[in-house]
Coordinates of C-alpha atoms and ligand atoms in Angstrom, one line a residue:
M6 CA 76.7 117.3 112.4
Q7 CA 79.6 116.7 114.6
E8 CA 82.8 118.9 115.0
L9 CA 86.2 118.7 116.2
F10 CA 87.3 121.2 119.3
V11 CA 91.4 120.7 119.5
E12 CA 93.5 123.0 121.7
G13 CA 96.9 122.9 120.3
G14 CA 100.4 122.8 121.9
N15 CA 100.6 119.6 123.6
R16 CA 103.7 116.7 123.0
L17 CA 102.6 113.8 121.5
N18 CA 103.9 110.7 123.5
G19 CA 102.9 107.2 123.8
E20 CA 102.2 104.2 120.8
L21 CA 99.5 103.1 118.7
T22 CA 98.2 100.4 116.9
I23 CA 97.6 101.7 112.9
Q24 CA 94.0 100.6 112.3
G25 CA 93.7 98.2 109.0
S26 CA 94.2 99.9 105.8
K27 CA 91.1 101.9 103.9
N28 CA 93.1 101.7 100.0
G29 CA 93.4 97.8 101.0
V30 CA 90.8 96.9 102.3
L31 CA 88.1 98.8 99.9
P32 CA 89.0 96.4 97.2
V33 CA 89.0 93.2 99.0
L34 CA 85.7 93.9 100.0
A35 CA 85.0 94.5 96.1
A36 CA 86.9 91.3 95.3
T37 CA 84.5 89.1 97.6
I38 CA 81.7 88.7 94.6
V39 CA 83.9 87.2 92.4
C40 CA 83.5 84.4 94.3
A41 CA 79.8 82.5 95.5
G42 CA 81.1 81.6 99.0
E43 CA 81.3 83.5 102.5
C44 CA 84.6 85.1 103.5
R45 CA 86.1 86.7 106.3
I46 CA 88.3 89.8 106.3
E47 CA 90.0 90.1 109.6
N48 CA 91.4 93.8 110.7
C49 CA 89.0 95.4 108.5
P50 CA 88.3 99.9 110.0
H51 CA 85.6 100.8 111.0
L52 CA 84.7 103.6 108.2
R53 CA 82.5 105.4 106.0
D54 CA 84.1 104.2 103.2
V55 CA 83.6 100.5 104.7
E56 CA 80.2 101.2 105.4
A57 CA 79.2 102.3 101.5
S58 CA 81.1 99.2 100.4
V59 CA 79.1 97.3 102.9
A60 CA 76.0 99.4 101.4
I61 CA 76.6 98.3 97.7
L62 CA 77.5 94.6 98.7
R63 CA 74.1 94.7 100.6
H64 CA 72.3 96.0 97.5
L65 CA 73.8 93.3 95.7
G66 CA 71.9 90.6 97.8
C67 CA 75.4 89.7 100.1
C68 CA 75.0 89.1 103.3
T69 CA 77.8 91.0 105.6
R70 CA 78.1 91.2 109.6
W71 CA 80.2 92.1 111.5
D72 CA 82.0 90.1 114.2
G73 CA 84.0 92.2 116.3
N74 CA 86.6 93.5 113.6
A75 CA 85.9 91.2 111.7
L76 CA 83.6 91.7 108.9
L77 CA 82.0 88.3 107.4
V78 CA 80.8 88.9 103.9
D79 CA 78.8 85.8 101.9
T80 CA 78.2 86.3 98.4
T81 CA 76.7 83.3 97.8
H82 CA 72.4 84.6 96.9
M83 CA 74.3 87.6 95.1
D84 CA 71.3 88.4 92.9
K85 CA 71.7 91.8 91.1
N86 CA 74.3 93.5 89.1
E87 CA 73.6 97.3 89.0
V88 CA 74.3 99.8 92.1
P89 CA 72.4 103.0 92.1
D90 CA 73.5 106.7 91.7
A91 CA 73.4 107.0 95.2
L92 CA 75.4 104.3 96.2
M93 CA 78.1 105.5 93.5
R94 CA 78.5 109.0 94.7
E95 CA 79.5 107.5 98.2
M96 CA 83.1 107.1 97.1
R97 CA 85.5 107.1 94.3
S98 CA 86.2 103.6 94.9
S99 CA 83.1 102.1 94.6
V100 CA 84.2 101.9 90.6
I101 CA 86.6 98.8 91.5
F102 CA 82.8 96.8 91.6
L103 CA 83.0 97.2 88.2
G104 CA 85.0 94.6 87.3
A105 CA 84.0 92.5 90.1
I106 CA 80.7 92.9 89.0
L107 CA 81.6 91.4 85.5
A108 CA 84.0 88.7 86.6
R109 CA 80.6 87.2 88.0
Q110 CA 77.7 88.0 86.3
R111 CA 79.0 89.1 82.8
E112 CA 77.1 92.2 83.1
A113 CA 77.5 95.4 85.3
V114 CA 75.3 98.7 85.4
L115 CA 76.7 101.4 87.4
S116 CA 77.1 105.8 87.1
Y117 CA 80.3 107.4 87.5
P118 CA 81.4 107.1 91.2
G119 CA 82.0 109.7 93.6
G120 CA 85.0 110.3 96.2
C121 CA 86.9 113.1 97.4
E122 CA 87.1 116.8 95.2
L123 CA 90.8 116.8 94.1
G124 CA 90.3 117.3 90.5
P125 CA 88.9 115.2 87.6
R126 CA 89.4 111.5 88.4
P127 CA 88.8 109.5 84.8
I128 CA 87.9 106.1 84.1
D129 CA 88.8 105.9 81.2
M130 CA 91.9 103.2 82.0
H131 CA 89.6 101.2 83.9
L132 CA 86.9 101.0 80.5
A133 CA 90.0 100.7 78.0
A134 CA 91.4 97.5 80.5
L135 CA 87.7 95.9 80.6
R136 CA 87.0 96.3 76.7
S137 CA 90.5 94.6 76.0
L138 CA 88.7 91.6 77.9
G139 CA 85.8 91.9 75.8
A140 CA 83.3 93.7 77.4
G141 CA 81.0 96.0 75.6
I142 CA 80.1 99.2 77.3
T143 CA 77.7 102.0 76.6
D144 CA 77.5 105.1 78.7
L145 CA 73.4 105.7 79.0
G146 CA 73.6 109.6 79.9
G147 CA 75.9 108.7 82.9
K148 CA 74.8 105.5 83.7
L149 CA 77.5 102.7 82.5
R150 CA 76.2 99.4 80.9
C151 CA 79.1 96.8 81.0
S152 CA 78.5 93.1 79.0
A153 CA 80.0 90.3 78.0
G154 CA 79.0 87.0 76.5
A155 CA 81.8 85.8 77.7
L156 CA 85.0 87.7 79.1
T157 CA 88.6 86.6 76.8
A158 CA 92.1 87.2 78.4
S159 CA 93.9 89.7 77.0
E160 CA 97.1 91.9 77.2
I161 CA 96.4 95.0 79.1
V162 CA 99.0 97.9 78.5
L163 CA 98.1 100.7 80.9
P164 CA 99.0 104.2 79.8
T165 CA 100.0 105.2 83.8
P166 CA 100.2 102.8 86.6
S167 CA 96.7 103.7 87.5
V168 CA 95.8 101.7 91.2
G169 CA 92.1 101.6 90.7
A170 CA 92.2 100.5 87.4
T171 CA 95.3 97.9 88.1
E172 CA 92.2 96.7 90.5
N173 CA 89.5 96.6 87.7
A174 CA 92.0 94.7 85.3
I175 CA 92.9 91.8 88.2
L176 CA 89.2 91.6 90.0
A177 CA 87.9 91.4 85.6
A178 CA 90.3 89.1 84.4
C179 CA 89.5 86.2 87.1
G180 CA 86.1 86.1 85.0
A181 CA 88.2 85.9 81.9
D182 CA 89.2 82.3 80.2
G183 CA 92.9 82.1 79.8
T184 CA 95.9 84.1 81.0
S185 CA 95.5 88.1 81.1
V186 CA 99.0 90.0 81.9
I187 CA 98.8 93.8 83.0
Y188 CA 101.8 96.1 81.9
N189 CA 102.2 98.9 83.9
A190 CA 100.2 98.1 86.6
A191 CA 100.2 100.2 89.5
R192 CA 103.2 98.4 92.6
E193 CA 101.3 100.0 95.3
P194 CA 101.0 96.9 98.9
E195 CA 97.3 97.0 98.3
I196 CA 97.4 95.6 94.7
S197 CA 99.7 92.7 96.2
E198 CA 96.6 92.8 99.1
L199 CA 94.2 92.3 96.6
Q200 CA 96.3 89.4 94.9
E201 CA 96.7 87.6 98.4
F202 CA 93.0 87.7 98.8
L203 CA 92.0 86.4 95.4
N204 CA 94.8 84.2 96.0
A205 CA 93.3 82.8 99.1
M206 CA 89.9 82.0 97.4
G207 CA 91.6 79.7 94.4
A208 CA 92.1 82.7 92.0
E209 CA 96.1 82.7 90.2
V210 CA 97.5 86.2 90.2
R211 CA 101.2 87.0 90.0
G212 CA 103.7 89.4 89.9
A213 CA 101.6 91.9 92.1
G214 CA 104.5 94.6 93.7
G215 CA 105.9 94.5 89.8
S216 CA 104.7 96.0 86.3
I217 CA 103.6 92.7 85.6
V218 CA 100.4 91.4 87.3
T219 CA 99.6 88.2 85.5
V220 CA 96.3 87.1 86.2
R221 CA 95.1 83.0 85.3
G222 CA 91.7 83.2 85.1
G223 CA 88.5 81.6 84.3
R224 CA 88.8 79.4 87.8
T225 CA 85.7 78.9 89.9
L226 CA 86.8 80.8 93.4
H227 CA 85.6 79.8 96.9
G228 CA 84.9 82.1 100.0
G229 CA 88.4 83.0 102.0
S230 CA 90.0 84.4 104.9
H231 CA 92.2 87.5 105.0
R232 CA 93.7 89.9 107.4
V233 CA 93.7 93.4 106.2
I234 CA 97.4 94.8 106.1
S235 CA 97.6 98.0 108.5
D236 CA 97.1 101.7 106.7
R237 CA 100.2 103.3 105.4
I238 CA 98.6 106.0 105.2
A239 CA 97.2 106.5 108.5
A240 CA 100.4 105.5 110.3
A241 CA 102.1 108.6 107.6
T242 CA 99.6 111.0 109.5
Y243 CA 100.5 109.8 113.0
L244 CA 104.3 110.2 111.9
C245 CA 103.7 113.7 111.1
A246 CA 102.0 114.5 113.8
A247 CA 104.0 113.6 116.1
A248 CA 107.0 114.8 113.7
A249 CA 104.8 118.3 114.6
C250 CA 103.6 118.1 118.0
G251 CA 106.8 116.7 119.0
G252 CA 107.4 113.5 121.9
E253 CA 108.2 110.1 121.1
V254 CA 105.0 108.1 119.4
R255 CA 105.7 104.1 118.6
L256 CA 103.3 102.8 115.8
S257 CA 103.1 98.8 115.8
G258 CA 101.9 96.6 113.2
V259 CA 103.5 99.0 110.0
D260 CA 105.3 98.2 107.0
C261 CA 107.7 100.5 107.8
A262 CA 109.1 99.8 103.6
A263 CA 106.1 101.3 102.8
L264 CA 106.3 104.4 104.8
S265 CA 110.3 104.9 104.0
T266 CA 109.9 108.2 101.7
V267 CA 107.5 109.8 104.2
T268 CA 110.4 109.0 107.6
A269 CA 112.9 109.6 104.9
A270 CA 111.3 113.1 104.4
L271 CA 110.6 113.2 108.9
Y272 CA 114.2 112.6 109.2
E273 CA 115.2 115.2 106.6
A274 CA 113.1 117.7 109.2
G275 CA 115.3 116.9 111.9
C276 CA 113.0 113.5 113.4
K277 CA 115.2 110.6 114.7
V278 CA 113.0 107.6 113.0
E279 CA 113.6 104.1 114.3
S280 CA 112.1 101.6 112.2
G281 CA 111.6 97.7 113.1
E282 CA 110.8 94.7 111.3
R283 CA 106.6 95.2 112.9
D284 CA 106.9 99.1 114.5
V285 CA 108.4 102.5 114.1
V286 CA 109.8 105.0 116.1
I287 CA 109.4 108.8 115.8
K288 CA 111.3 111.4 118.0
S289 CA 111.2 114.9 117.7
S290 CA 111.8 118.3 119.4
A291 CA 109.0 120.1 117.2
A292 CA 111.8 122.5 115.4
L293 CA 111.3 121.2 112.3
R294 CA 113.7 122.7 109.3
A295 CA 112.6 122.5 105.9
I296 CA 113.3 119.9 103.1
S297 CA 114.0 119.9 99.6
P298 CA 111.0 120.0 97.3
V299 CA 108.1 116.8 98.0
K300 CA 107.0 115.8 94.5
T301 CA 104.3 113.0 95.0
A302 CA 105.0 109.8 92.2
P303 CA 103.1 106.2 92.1
Y304 CA 104.3 103.8 94.4
P305 CA 107.4 103.8 96.1
G306 CA 107.0 106.9 95.5
F307 CA 105.9 109.9 97.5
P308 CA 102.2 108.9 98.4
T309 CA 99.9 111.6 97.0
D310 CA 97.8 110.8 100.1
A311 CA 100.7 112.3 102.8
Q312 CA 101.0 114.8 100.9
P313 CA 98.8 117.2 103.1
A314 CA 99.9 115.4 106.3
L315 CA 103.6 116.4 105.4
M316 CA 102.9 119.8 104.7
A317 CA 100.9 120.4 107.9
A318 CA 103.8 118.9 110.0
L319 CA 106.2 121.4 108.4
L320 CA 103.7 124.5 108.5
K321 CA 106.1 126.1 111.4
S322 CA 109.6 124.8 110.1
S323 CA 112.6 127.0 109.3
G324 CA 112.3 127.7 105.7
S325 CA 110.7 126.8 103.2
T326 CA 109.7 123.5 101.3
V327 CA 107.9 123.3 98.0
F328 CA 105.6 120.6 97.4
V329 CA 104.9 119.5 93.6
E330 CA 101.4 117.7 92.8
N331 CA 102.1 114.4 90.4
I332 CA 98.6 112.8 90.7
F333 CA 95.5 114.6 91.0
E334 CA 95.3 118.4 90.2
N335 CA 93.4 119.9 92.7
R336 CA 94.8 118.9 96.0
Y337 CA 95.8 122.0 98.1
R338 CA 92.4 122.7 99.0
H339 CA 92.8 122.9 102.1
A340 CA 95.5 125.4 101.7
R341 CA 92.7 127.9 101.9
E342 CA 91.9 127.1 105.7
L343 CA 94.8 126.1 106.9
A344 CA 96.1 130.2 106.2
R345 CA 93.1 130.7 108.3
M346 CA 95.4 129.4 111.1
G347 CA 97.9 131.7 110.6
A348 CA 99.9 129.1 108.1
D349 CA 101.7 130.5 104.9
V350 CA 101.3 128.6 101.7
C351 CA 101.3 130.1 98.5
V352 CA 99.6 127.5 95.6
A353 CA 100.6 127.8 91.9
G354 CA 98.7 125.0 89.6
R355 CA 100.4 121.5 90.8
V356 CA 103.0 123.4 93.2
A357 CA 102.3 124.8 96.5
V358 CA 105.2 125.9 98.6
V359 CA 105.5 126.3 102.2
R360 CA 107.4 128.7 104.4
G361 CA 107.4 128.1 107.7
V362 CA 105.6 130.6 110.4
D363 CA 106.8 131.4 113.8
S364 CA 103.0 130.6 115.5
L365 CA 99.8 129.0 114.6
H366 CA 96.5 130.0 116.1
G367 CA 93.2 128.2 116.4
A368 CA 90.5 129.3 114.2
D369 CA 87.0 128.0 112.8
V370 CA 87.8 125.4 109.5
A371 CA 85.8 122.7 107.5
C372 CA 87.7 120.0 105.9
T373 CA 87.9 120.0 101.9
D374 CA 88.6 116.5 101.5
L375 CA 89.8 113.6 103.2
R376 CA 93.2 113.6 103.6
G377 CA 93.0 117.4 103.8
G378 CA 90.7 117.5 106.6
A379 CA 93.7 115.2 108.5
A380 CA 96.2 118.1 107.4
L381 CA 93.8 120.8 109.5
V382 CA 93.4 118.4 112.7
L383 CA 97.7 118.5 112.5
A384 CA 97.4 122.1 112.1
A385 CA 95.2 122.3 114.9
L386 CA 97.7 120.3 117.3
Q387 CA 99.9 122.9 116.4
A388 CA 98.3 125.9 117.0
E389 CA 97.8 128.1 119.7
G390 CA 93.9 128.5 121.1
T391 CA 91.6 126.1 120.1
T392 CA 90.6 125.3 116.0
R393 CA 87.0 124.0 115.7
I394 CA 87.3 121.5 112.9
S395 CA 83.6 121.1 110.7
R396 CA 83.0 119.0 107.9
L397 CA 84.2 115.5 109.9
E398 CA 82.6 113.4 107.5
H399 CA 85.6 113.8 105.2
I400 CA 88.0 112.3 107.7
D401 CA 85.3 109.6 108.9
R402 CA 85.8 107.9 105.7
G403 CA 89.4 106.6 106.1
Y404 CA 90.3 107.1 109.4
E405 CA 89.5 105.1 112.4
S406 CA 88.5 107.5 115.1
M407 CA 91.1 109.5 114.7
E408 CA 90.4 112.1 117.8
K409 CA 90.8 109.3 120.1
E410 CA 93.5 108.0 119.1
L411 CA 95.4 111.5 119.0
A412 CA 93.7 111.9 122.7
L413 CA 95.8 108.7 123.2
L414 CA 99.3 109.9 122.5
G415 CA 98.1 113.2 125.0
A416 CA 96.2 115.5 122.5
R417 CA 93.6 117.6 123.8
I418 CA 91.0 116.8 121.1
E419 CA 87.0 116.1 121.4
R420 CA 84.2 115.2 118.8
R421 CA 81.2 117.1 120.1
E422 CA 77.2 117.3 118.9
E423 CA 77.5 120.3 117.1
E424 CA 74.1 121.4 119.3
A425 CA 75.5 120.1 122.3
W426 CA 79.4 121.9 121.9
Q427 CA 77.0 125.3 121.2
K428 CA 74.8 124.6 124.4
R429 CA 78.3 123.7 126.6
D430 CA 79.9 126.8 125.1
E431 CA 77.3 128.5 127.2
T432 CA 77.8 126.7 130.3
E433 CA 81.5 126.9 129.3
D434 CA 81.7 130.7 129.1
A435 CA 79.4 130.6 132.7
E436 CA 81.9 127.9 134.3
G437 CA 85.3 129.0 133.2
E438 CA 85.6 125.6 132.1
G439 CA 87.7 124.3 129.0
I440 CA 88.4 121.3 127.4
P441 CA 89.4 119.1 129.9
S442 CA 94.0 117.9 129.7
S443 CA 94.7 114.5 128.9
Ligands
UD1_512 C1 94.4 107.0 94.1 C2 96.5 106.7 94.1 C3 96.8 106.1 95.4 C4 95.7 105.9 96.5 C5 94.2 106.3 96.0 C6 93.4 106.5 97.1 C7 98.3 107.1 93.0 C8 99.0 106.5 91.9 N1 96.9 106.7 93.3 O1 94.2 105.4 93.2 O2 98.0 105.4 95.6 O3 95.1 105.1 97.4 O4 94.2 107.1 95.3 O5 93.3 107.9 97.9 O6 98.6 107.7 93.8 N2 93.8 108.2 85.5 C9 93.9 108.6 84.3 N3 92.7 107.3 84.1 C10 92.0 106.6 84.9 C11 92.2 106.0 85.8 C12 93.6 107.4 86.5 O7 93.7 109.1 83.5 O8 91.0 105.9 84.2 C13 94.9 110.0 85.9 C14 94.7 109.9 87.6 O9 93.4 111.1 87.3 C15 95.4 110.2 88.3 C16 96.6 109.0 87.8 O10 96.3 108.2 86.7 O11 96.4 111.5 87.4 C17 96.7 108.0 89.1 O12 95.3 107.6 89.6 P1 94.7 106.3 90.4 O13 96.2 105.8 90.4 O14 93.9 105.5 89.5 O15 94.1 107.2 91.3 P2 93.4 106.1 92.6 O16 93.1 104.4 91.9 O17 92.2 106.3 92.9

């Protein structure tokens, strides 16, 4: 078990190159199995969720190999169509393998996916989309058997623009003869990324980024190369960290348009934000003010995944900010942990009100989920004294060496093995030594 040990109070200055996108690469990895061939995925982040996808690919009979930051996937000899329960529980995004396996093998067997505890995360829209492509689905006590003698193109209307259901529908439609049309598709940049990769493998997917996506299926796909886009949520997290701590930080290799709702919020809070073509610079005095209500929404609205980081940035702002979480029911679990550090966050259902406090103090806290965990780190960076953060497996799902990135900017943050920390704690008590200033 590892823990983060953070001493707050430092300003953040410097430059970061943002990691490849977690939410972009996971559907791309699932898409590799729609072809029987070799794929090269460049700029692939080293994350727990990527490891979980690799485990699924290997279980299915694919070969994978890292070459620096590129992940090579050879799907030629894929010979299984069942994903065991233990692998499905690792992450929510495992459900995207359903459409991909179906497209390749015409039959897929898997259980309901795991993932962050953000409230109910149904997959009814995923299943309805697959049914309309001709798949028969039976639920055998939590195990889903999804099969189709032949998939047939169809018109799919999503009741809400679900990211995962759009991805599953696109993947399965690649294996359906004829042209499928997905209406009310999610418009997230990660859908465009999936389209780009599938087309590089010889598919014909059009319209991603808009609400109507068409897929001309039934083509034989070949292996392909792809470079993963930068992670807009990791970028939003580091922008919020700089806003909260004060300083000047440049993030390079980012898609500024995809960050615009976050940068607009930070600008309103009193930061200077300069967006270039592929980089963004934030300058902050750390004296932030409350902003108008933040309402999460499907893209291009304010991302639900950036809500916890923005909340953490505003904990010491002057005034009160209202958050309305419209995507997931239970996305404020980090608020309880923030309260241990002196934060004033009042939660009622989907609404949370952050009243800025003069100071935060260090405490022992535990990550509740991926983005909530990042919020705890941001709060710790602003707190007086030392914060010890446990349950890092959540953060490691989506951030590549978060503590190293923040230390590069001047934060005092270290990851330690729990036992090592305890041993060192005793030594430090004896020697009077604190965490080194960087
Ligand atoms: C969500 C985010 C996505 C983010 C991802 C990873 C949105 C719209 N989606 O995608 O940006 O990258 O988490 O953190 O912000 N729903 C159903 N039935 C379904 C599928 C979804 O009712 O079959 C509901 C969900 O409960 C939710 C909404 O639809 O309220 C949108 O969910 P969806 O986009 O599918 O979630 P993810 O794909 O996990």
